[in-house]
PDB file of C-alpha atoms in Angstrom:
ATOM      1  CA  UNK A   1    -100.383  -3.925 -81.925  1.00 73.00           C
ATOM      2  CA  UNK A   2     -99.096  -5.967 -78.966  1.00 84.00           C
ATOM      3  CA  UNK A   3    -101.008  -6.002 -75.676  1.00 93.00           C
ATOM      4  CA  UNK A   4     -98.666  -6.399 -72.481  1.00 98.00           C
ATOM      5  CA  UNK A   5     -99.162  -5.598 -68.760  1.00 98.00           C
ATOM      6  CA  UNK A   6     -95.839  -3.923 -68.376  1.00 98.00           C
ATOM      7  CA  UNK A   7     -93.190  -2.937 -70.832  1.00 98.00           C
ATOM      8  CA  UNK A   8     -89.864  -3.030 -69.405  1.00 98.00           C
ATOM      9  CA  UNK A   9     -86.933  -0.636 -71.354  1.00 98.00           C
ATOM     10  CA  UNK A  10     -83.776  -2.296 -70.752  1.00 97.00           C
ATOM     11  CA  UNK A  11     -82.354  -5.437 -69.814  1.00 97.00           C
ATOM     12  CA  UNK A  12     -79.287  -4.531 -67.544  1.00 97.00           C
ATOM     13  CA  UNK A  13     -79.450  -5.590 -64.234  1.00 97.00           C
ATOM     14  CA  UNK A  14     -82.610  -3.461 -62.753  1.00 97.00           C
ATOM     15  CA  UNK A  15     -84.509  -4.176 -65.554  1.00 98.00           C
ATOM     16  CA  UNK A  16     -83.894  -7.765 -65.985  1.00 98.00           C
ATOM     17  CA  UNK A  17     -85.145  -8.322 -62.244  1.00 97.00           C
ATOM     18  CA  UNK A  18     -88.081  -6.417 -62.649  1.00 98.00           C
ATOM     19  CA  UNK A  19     -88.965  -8.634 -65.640  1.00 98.00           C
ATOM     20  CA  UNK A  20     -88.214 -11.657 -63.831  1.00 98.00           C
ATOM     21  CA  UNK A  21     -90.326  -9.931 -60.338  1.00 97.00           C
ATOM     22  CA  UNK A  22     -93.835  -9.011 -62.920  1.00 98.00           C
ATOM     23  CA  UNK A  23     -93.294 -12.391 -64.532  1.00 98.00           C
ATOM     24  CA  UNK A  24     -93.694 -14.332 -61.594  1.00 97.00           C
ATOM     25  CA  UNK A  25     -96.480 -12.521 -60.671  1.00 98.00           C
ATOM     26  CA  UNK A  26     -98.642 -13.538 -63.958  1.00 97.00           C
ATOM     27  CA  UNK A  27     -98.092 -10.480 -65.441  1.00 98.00           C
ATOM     28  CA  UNK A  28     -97.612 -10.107 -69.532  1.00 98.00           C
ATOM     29  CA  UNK A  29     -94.233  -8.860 -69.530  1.00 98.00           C
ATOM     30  CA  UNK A  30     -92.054  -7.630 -73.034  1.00 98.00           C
ATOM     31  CA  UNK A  31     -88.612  -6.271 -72.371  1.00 98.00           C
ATOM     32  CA  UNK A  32     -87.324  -4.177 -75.071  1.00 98.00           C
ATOM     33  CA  UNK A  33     -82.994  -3.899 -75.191  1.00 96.00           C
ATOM     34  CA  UNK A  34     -81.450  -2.401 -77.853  1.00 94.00           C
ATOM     35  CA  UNK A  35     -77.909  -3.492 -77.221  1.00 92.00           C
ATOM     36  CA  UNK A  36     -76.629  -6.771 -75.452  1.00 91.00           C
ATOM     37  CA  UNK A  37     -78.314  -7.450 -72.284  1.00 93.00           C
ATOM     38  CA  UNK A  38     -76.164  -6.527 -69.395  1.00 92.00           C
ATOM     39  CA  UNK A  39     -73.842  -4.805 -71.530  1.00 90.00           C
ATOM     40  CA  UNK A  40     -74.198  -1.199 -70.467  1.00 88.00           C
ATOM     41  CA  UNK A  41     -74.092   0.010 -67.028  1.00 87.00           C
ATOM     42  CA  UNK A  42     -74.769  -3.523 -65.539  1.00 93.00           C
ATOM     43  CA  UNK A  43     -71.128  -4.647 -67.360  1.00 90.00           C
ATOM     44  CA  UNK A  44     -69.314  -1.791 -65.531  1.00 85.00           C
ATOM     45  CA  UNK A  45     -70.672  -2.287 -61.947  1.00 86.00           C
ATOM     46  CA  UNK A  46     -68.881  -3.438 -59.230  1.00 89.00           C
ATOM     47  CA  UNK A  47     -71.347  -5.927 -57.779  1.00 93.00           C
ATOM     48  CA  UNK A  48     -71.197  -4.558 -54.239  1.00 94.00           C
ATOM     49  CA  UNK A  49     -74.488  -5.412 -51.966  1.00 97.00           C
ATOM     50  CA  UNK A  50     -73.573  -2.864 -49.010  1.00 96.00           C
ATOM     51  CA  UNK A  51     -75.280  -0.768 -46.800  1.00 96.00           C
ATOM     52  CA  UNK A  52     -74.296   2.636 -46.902  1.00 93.00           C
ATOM     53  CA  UNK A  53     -75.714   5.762 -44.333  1.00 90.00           C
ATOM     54  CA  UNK A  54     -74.933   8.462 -46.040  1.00 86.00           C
ATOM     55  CA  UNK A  55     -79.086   9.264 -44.841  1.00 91.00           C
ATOM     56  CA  UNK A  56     -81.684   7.587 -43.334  1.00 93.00           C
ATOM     57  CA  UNK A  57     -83.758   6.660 -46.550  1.00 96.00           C
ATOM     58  CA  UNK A  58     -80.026   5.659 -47.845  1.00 94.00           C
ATOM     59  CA  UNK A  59     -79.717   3.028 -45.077  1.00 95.00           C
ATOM     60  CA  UNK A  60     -82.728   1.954 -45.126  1.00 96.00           C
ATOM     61  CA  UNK A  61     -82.816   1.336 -48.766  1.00 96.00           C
ATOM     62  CA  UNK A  62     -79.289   0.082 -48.722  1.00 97.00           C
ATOM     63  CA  UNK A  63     -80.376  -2.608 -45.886  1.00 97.00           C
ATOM     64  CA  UNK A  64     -83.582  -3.541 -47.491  1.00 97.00           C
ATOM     65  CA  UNK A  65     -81.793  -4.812 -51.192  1.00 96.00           C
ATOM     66  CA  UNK A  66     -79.038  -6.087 -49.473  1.00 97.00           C
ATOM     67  CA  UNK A  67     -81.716  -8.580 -47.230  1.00 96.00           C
ATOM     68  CA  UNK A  68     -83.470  -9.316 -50.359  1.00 96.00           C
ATOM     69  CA  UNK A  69     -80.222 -10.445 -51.910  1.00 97.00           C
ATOM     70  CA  UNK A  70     -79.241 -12.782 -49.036  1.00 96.00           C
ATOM     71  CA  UNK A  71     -82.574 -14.422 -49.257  1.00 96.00           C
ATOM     72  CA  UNK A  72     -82.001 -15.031 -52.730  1.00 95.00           C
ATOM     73  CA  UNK A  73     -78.413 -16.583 -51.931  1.00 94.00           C
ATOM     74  CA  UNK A  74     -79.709 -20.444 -52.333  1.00 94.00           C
ATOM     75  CA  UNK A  75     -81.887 -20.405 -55.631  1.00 95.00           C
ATOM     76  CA  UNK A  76     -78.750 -18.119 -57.429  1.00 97.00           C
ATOM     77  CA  UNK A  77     -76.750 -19.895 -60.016  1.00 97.00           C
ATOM     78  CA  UNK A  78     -72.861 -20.335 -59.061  1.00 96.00           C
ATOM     79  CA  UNK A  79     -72.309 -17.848 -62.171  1.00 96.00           C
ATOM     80  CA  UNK A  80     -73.555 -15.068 -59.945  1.00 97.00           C
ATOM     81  CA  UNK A  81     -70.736 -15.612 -57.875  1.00 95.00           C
ATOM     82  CA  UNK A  82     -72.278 -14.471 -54.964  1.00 96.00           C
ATOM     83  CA  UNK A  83     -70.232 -13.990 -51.649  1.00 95.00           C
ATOM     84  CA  UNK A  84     -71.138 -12.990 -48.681  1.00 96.00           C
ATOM     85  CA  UNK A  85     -67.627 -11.396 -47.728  1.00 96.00           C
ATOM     86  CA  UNK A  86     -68.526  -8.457 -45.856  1.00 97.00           C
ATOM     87  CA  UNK A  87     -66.897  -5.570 -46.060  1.00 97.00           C
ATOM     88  CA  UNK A  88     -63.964  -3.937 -43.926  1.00 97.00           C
ATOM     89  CA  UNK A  89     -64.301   0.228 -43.979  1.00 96.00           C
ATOM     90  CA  UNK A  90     -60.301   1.068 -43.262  1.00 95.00           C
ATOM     91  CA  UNK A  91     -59.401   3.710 -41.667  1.00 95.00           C
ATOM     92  CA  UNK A  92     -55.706   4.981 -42.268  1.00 92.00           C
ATOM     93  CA  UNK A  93     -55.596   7.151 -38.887  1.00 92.00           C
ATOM     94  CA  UNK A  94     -57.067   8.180 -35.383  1.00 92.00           C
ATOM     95  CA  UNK A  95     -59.864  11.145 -37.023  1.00 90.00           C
ATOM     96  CA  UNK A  96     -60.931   8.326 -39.237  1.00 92.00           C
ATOM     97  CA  UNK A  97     -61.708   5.942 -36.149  1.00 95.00           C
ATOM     98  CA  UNK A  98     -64.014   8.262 -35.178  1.00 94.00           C
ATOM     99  CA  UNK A  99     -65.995   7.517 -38.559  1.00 93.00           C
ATOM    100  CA  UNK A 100     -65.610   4.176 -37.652  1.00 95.00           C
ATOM    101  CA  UNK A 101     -66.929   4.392 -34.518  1.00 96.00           C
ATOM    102  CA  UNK A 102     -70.161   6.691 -35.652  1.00 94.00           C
ATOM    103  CA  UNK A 103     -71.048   4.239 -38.340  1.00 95.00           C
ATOM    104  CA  UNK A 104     -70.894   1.268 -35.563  1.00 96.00           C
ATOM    105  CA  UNK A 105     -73.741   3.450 -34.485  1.00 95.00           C
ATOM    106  CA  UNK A 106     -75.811   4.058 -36.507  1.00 94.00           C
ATOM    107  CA  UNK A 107     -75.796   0.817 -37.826  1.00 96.00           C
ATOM    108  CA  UNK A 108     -76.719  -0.597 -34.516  1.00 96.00           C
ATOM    109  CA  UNK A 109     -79.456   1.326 -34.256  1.00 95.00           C
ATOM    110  CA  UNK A 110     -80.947  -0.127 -37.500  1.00 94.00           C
ATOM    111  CA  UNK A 111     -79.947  -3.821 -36.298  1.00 95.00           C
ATOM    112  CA  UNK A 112     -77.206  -3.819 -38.660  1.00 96.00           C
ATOM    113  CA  UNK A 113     -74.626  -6.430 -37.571  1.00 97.00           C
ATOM    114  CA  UNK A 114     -70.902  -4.981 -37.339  1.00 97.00           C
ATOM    115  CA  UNK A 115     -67.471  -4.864 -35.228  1.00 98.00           C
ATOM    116  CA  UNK A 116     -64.695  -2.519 -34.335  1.00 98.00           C
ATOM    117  CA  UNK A 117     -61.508  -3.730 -35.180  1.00 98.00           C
ATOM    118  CA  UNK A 118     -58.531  -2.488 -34.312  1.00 97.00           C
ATOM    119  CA  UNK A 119     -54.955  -2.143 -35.729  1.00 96.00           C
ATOM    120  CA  UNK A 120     -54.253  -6.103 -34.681  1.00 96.00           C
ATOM    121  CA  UNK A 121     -57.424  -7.287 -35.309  1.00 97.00           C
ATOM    122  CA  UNK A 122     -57.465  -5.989 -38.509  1.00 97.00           C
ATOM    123  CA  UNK A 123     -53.779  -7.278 -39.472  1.00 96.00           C
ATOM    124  CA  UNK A 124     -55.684 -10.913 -38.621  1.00 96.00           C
ATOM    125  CA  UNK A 125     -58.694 -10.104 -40.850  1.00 97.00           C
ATOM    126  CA  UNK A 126     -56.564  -9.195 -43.818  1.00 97.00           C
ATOM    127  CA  UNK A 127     -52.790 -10.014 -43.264  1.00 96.00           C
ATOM    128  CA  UNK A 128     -51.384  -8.232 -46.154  1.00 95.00           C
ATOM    129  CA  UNK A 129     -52.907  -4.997 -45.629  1.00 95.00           C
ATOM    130  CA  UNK A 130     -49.559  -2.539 -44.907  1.00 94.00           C
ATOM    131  CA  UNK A 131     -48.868  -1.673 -41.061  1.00 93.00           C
ATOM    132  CA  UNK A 132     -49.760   0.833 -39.317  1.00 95.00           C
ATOM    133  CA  UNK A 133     -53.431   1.298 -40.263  1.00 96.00           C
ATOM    134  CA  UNK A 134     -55.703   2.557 -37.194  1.00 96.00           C
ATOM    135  CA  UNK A 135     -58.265   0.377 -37.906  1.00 97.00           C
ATOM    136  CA  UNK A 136     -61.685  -0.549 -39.845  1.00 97.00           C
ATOM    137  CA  UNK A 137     -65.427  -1.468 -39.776  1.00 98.00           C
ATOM    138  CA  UNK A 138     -66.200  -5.053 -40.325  1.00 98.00           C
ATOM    139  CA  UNK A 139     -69.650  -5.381 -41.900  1.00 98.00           C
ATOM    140  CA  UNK A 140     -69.794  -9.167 -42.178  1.00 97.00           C
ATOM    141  CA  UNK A 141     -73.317 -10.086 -44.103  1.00 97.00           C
ATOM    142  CA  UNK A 142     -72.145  -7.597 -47.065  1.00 97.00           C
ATOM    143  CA  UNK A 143     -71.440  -9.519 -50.385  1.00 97.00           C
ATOM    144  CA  UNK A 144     -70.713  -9.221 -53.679  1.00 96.00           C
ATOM    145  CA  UNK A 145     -71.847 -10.636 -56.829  1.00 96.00           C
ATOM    146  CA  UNK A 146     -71.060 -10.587 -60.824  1.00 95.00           C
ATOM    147  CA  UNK A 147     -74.009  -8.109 -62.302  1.00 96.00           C
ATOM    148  CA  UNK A 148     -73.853  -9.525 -65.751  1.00 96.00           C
ATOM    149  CA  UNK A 149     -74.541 -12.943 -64.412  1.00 97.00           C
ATOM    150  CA  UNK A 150     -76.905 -11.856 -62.117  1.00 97.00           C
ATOM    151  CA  UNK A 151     -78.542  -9.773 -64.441  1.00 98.00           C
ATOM    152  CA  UNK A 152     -78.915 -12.439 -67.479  1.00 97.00           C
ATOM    153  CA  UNK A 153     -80.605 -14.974 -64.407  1.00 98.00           C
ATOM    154  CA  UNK A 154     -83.228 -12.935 -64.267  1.00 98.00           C
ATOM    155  CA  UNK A 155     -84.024 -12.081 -67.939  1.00 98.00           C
ATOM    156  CA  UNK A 156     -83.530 -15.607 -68.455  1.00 98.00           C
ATOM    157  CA  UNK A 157     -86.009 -16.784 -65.388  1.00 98.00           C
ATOM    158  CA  UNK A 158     -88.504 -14.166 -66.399  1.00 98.00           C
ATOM    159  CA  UNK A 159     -88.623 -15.599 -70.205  1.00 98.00           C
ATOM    160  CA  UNK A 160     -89.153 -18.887 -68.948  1.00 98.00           C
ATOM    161  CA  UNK A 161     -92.203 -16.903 -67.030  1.00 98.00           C
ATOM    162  CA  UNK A 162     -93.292 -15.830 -70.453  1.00 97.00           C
ATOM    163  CA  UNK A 163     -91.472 -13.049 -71.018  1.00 98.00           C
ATOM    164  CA  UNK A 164     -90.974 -11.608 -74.554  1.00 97.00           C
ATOM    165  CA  UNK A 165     -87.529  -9.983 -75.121  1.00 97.00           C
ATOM    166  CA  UNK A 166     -87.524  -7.890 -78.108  1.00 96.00           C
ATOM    167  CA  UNK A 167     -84.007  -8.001 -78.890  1.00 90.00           C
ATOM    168  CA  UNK A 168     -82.188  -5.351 -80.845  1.00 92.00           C
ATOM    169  CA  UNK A 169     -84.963  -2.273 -81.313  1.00 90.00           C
ATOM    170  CA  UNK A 170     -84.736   0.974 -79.572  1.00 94.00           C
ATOM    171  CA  UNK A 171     -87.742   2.684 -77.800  1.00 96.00           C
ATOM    172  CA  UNK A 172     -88.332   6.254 -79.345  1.00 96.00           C
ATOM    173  CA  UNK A 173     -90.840   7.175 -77.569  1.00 95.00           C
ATOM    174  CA  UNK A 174     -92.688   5.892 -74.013  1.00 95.00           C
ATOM    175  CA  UNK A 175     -95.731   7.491 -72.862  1.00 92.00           C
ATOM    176  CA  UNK A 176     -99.747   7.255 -71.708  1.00 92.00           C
ATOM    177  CA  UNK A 177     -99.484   3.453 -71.805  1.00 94.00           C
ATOM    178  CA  UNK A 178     -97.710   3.179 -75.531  1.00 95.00           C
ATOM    179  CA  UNK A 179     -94.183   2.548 -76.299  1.00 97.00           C
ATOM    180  CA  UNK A 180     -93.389   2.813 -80.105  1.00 96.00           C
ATOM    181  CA  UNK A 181     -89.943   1.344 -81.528  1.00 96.00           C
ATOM    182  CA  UNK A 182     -87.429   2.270 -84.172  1.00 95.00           C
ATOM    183  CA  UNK A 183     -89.008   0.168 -86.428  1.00 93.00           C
ATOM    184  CA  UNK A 184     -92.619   1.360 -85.828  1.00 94.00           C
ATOM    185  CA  UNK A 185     -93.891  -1.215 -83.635  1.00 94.00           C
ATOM    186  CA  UNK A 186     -96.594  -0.452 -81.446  1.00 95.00           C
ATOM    187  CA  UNK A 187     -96.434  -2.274 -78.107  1.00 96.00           C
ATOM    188  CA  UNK A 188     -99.623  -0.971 -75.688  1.00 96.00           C
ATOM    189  CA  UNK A 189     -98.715  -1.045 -71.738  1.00 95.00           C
ATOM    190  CA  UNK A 190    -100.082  -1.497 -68.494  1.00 96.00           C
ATOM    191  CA  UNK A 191     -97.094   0.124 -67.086  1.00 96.00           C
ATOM    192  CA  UNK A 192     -93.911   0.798 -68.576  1.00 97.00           C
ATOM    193  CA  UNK A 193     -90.944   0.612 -66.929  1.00 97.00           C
ATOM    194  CA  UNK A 194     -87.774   2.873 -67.261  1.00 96.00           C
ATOM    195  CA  UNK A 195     -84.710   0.854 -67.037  1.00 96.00           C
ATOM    196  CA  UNK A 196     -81.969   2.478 -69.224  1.00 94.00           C
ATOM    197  CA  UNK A 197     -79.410   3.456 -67.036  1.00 88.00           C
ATOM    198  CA  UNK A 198     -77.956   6.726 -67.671  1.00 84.00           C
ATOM    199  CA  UNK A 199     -79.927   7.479 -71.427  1.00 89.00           C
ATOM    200  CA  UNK A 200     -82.908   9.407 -70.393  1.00 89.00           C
ATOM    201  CA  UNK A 201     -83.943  10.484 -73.524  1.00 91.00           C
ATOM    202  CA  UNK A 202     -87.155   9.197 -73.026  1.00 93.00           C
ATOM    203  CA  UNK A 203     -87.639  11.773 -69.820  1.00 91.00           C
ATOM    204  CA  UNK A 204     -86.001  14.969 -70.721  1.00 89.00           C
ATOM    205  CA  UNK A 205     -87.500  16.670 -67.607  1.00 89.00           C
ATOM    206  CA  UNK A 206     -85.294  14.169 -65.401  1.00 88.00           C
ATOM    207  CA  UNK A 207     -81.824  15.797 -65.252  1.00 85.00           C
ATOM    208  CA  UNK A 208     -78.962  13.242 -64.476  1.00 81.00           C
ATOM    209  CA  UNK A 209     -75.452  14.223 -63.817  1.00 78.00           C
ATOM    210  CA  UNK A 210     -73.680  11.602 -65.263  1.00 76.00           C
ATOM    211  CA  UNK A 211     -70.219  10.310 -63.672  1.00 75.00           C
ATOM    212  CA  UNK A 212     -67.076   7.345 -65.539  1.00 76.00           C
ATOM    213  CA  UNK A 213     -66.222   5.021 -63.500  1.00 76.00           C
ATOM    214  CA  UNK A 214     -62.841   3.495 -63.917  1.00 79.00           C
ATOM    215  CA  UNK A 215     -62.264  -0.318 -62.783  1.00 83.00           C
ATOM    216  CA  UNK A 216     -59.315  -2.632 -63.079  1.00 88.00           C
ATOM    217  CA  UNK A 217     -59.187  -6.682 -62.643  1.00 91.00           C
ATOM    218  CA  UNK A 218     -56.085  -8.269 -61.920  1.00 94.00           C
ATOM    219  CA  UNK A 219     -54.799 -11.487 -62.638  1.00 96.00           C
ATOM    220  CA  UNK A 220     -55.839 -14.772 -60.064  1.00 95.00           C
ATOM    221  CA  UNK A 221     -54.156 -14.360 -56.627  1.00 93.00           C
ATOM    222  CA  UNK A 222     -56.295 -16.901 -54.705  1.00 92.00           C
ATOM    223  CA  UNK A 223     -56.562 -16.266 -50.945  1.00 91.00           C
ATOM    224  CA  UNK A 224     -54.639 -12.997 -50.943  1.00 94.00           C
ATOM    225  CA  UNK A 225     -57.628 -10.917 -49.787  1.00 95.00           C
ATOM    226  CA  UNK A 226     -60.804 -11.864 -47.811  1.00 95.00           C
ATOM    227  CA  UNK A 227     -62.938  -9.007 -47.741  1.00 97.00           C
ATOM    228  CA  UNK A 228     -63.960  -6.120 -49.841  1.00 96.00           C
ATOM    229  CA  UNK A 229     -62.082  -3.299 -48.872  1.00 96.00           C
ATOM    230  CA  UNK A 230     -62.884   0.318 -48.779  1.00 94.00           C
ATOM    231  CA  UNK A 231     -61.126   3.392 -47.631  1.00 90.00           C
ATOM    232  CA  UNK A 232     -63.163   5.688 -45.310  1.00 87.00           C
ATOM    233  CA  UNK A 233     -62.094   8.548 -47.516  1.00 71.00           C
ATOM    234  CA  UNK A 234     -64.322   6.932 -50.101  1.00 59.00           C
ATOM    235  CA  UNK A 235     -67.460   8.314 -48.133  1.00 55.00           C
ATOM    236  CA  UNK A 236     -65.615  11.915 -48.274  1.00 54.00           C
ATOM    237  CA  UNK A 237     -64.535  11.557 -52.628  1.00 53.00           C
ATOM    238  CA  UNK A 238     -66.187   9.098 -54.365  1.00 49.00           C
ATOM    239  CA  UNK A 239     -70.118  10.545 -53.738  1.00 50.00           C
ATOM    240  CA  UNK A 240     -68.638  14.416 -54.596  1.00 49.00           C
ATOM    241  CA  UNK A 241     -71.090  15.923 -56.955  1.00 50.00           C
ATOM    242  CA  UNK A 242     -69.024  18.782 -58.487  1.00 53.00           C
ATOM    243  CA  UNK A 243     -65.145  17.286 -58.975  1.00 59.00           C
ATOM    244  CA  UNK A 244     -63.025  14.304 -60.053  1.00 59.00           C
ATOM    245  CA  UNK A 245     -62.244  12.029 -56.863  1.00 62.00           C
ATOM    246  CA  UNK A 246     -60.322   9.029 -56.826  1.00 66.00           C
ATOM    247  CA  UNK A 247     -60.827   6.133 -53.593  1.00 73.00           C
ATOM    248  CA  UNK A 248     -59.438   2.887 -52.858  1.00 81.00           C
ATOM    249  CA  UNK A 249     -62.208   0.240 -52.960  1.00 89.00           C
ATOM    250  CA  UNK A 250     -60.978  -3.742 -53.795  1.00 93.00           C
ATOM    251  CA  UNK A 251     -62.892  -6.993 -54.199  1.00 95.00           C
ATOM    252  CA  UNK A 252     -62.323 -10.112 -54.082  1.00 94.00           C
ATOM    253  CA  UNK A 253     -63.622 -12.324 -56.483  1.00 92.00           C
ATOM    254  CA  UNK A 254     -64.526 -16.034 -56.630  1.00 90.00           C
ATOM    255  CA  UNK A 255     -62.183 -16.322 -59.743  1.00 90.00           C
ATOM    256  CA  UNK A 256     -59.396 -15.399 -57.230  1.00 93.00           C
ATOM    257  CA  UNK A 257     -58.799 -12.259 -59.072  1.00 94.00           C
ATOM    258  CA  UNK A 258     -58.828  -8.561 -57.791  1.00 94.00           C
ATOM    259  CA  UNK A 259     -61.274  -6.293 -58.882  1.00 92.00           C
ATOM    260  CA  UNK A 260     -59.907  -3.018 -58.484  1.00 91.00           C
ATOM    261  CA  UNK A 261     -61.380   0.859 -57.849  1.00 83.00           C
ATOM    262  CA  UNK A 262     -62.624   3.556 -58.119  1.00 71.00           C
ATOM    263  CA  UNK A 263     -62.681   7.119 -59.490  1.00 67.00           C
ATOM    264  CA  UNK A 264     -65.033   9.372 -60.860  1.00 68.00           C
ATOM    265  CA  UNK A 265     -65.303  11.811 -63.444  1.00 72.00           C
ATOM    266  CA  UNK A 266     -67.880  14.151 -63.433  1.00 70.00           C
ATOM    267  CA  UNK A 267     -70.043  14.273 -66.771  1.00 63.00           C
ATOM    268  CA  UNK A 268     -68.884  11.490 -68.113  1.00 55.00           C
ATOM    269  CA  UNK A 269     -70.886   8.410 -69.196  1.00 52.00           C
ATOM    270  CA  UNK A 270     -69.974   4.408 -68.212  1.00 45.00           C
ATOM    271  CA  UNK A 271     -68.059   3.417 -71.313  1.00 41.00           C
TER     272      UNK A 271
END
């Protein structure tokens, strides 16, 4: 039977850092993926490092991981692809300016740097959005990265740490300090960590409404857009618990290609 100081279950992008985070701190570390690394809902993730308000422990959660990202920015291979675009919240008319203008607030009160732009100033931000728009947000120290890059960085800093990935073997069960595998191994824990993205079969008393995701990439258009763009109707569709929505979010991407969503389909998995 194995001895480690934390067992981490699944190497997408949450697990992989936490590997790479115990690692560094001298810890024995095994990380146990039954599948490709990054392949699950890591691959279908949009990569965006915003900070949303939908509540106060939202922001401030929101704020804190996007900081940690930016101080990661210079030891962050160029695979990540990480940008610090910032992101422009549109809004299509005059009752959607006033979102605009309530966000400004509240993220000034949290020392959140971010501008009002108007119908002009946006046109000069992003010249080939239509006309006619009232206005947006501008969010400028948001970013965006590639999760499967990010996410095999990690995993791949954290087994040069001394990390033991255990590739290939499914935990069956996860409890008091013992995770046992498909194929009977034994692996004894300090702390185990849960990182398997929507399968919580290993916690049946954690209930998780599941929700697809549908994302498109285009083909390169280099320069055409600047910043990621999202509707303000997003806030209003895309976080509804109990129906389909469909809003307009786009991101640019180092590649020069367009990275395209999003809806949402209640009870669905990430395929």
């Amino acid at each position: 039977m194995e001895m480690f100081d934390a067992v981490i279950l699944g190497a997408g992008i949450v697990g992989a850092a936490c590997a790479h985070e115990c690692a560094a701190a001298g810890l024995r570390v095994a990380v146990v993926e039954p599948g490709m690394p990054a392949g699950g809902a890591t691959a279908a993730g949009m990569g965006h490092l915003v900070v949303m308000d939908d509540s106060p422990a939202q922001l401030a959660l929101t704020q804190y991981s996007r900081d940690l990202w930016r101080q990661l920015h210079d030891t962050l291979p160029s695979a990540v692809e990480f940008e610090e675009c910032g992101t422009l919240w549109i809004a299509a008319d005059d009752e959607e300016m006033q979102e605009v203008f309530a966000k400004r607030k509240s993220y000034a009160k949290c020392g959140i740097n971010s501008e009002i732009l108007d119908e002009r100033t946006l046109r000069e931000a992003e010249p080939n959005l239509r006309a006619g728009l009232a206005g947006a947000l501008r969010v400028p120290n948001d970013a965006v990265i590639y999760p499967p890059a990010a996410a095999g960085h990690f995993l791949a800093s954290a087994q040069k740490l001394g990390a033991k990935l255990l590739y290939g073997n499914r935990a069956v069960t996860a409890a008091r300090g013992q995770v046992v595998l498909e194929d009977s191994t034994h692996l004894n824990a300090g702390c185990i960590v849960i990182a398997t993205g929507t399968d919580v079969s290993l916690c049946p008393w954690i209930t998780v409404n599941r929700r697809k995701g549908h994302l498109a990439i285009t083909d390169r258009y280099p320069g055409v857009l600047r910043h990621q763009l999202v509707e303000l109707g997003y806030l209003k569709s895309a976080h509804a618990l109990t129906e389909d929505s469909v809003a307009f979010n786009l991101q640019p991407r180092k590649t020069g290609q367009l990275l395209i969503g999003s809806s949402r389909q209640i009870g669905r998995a990430h395929v």
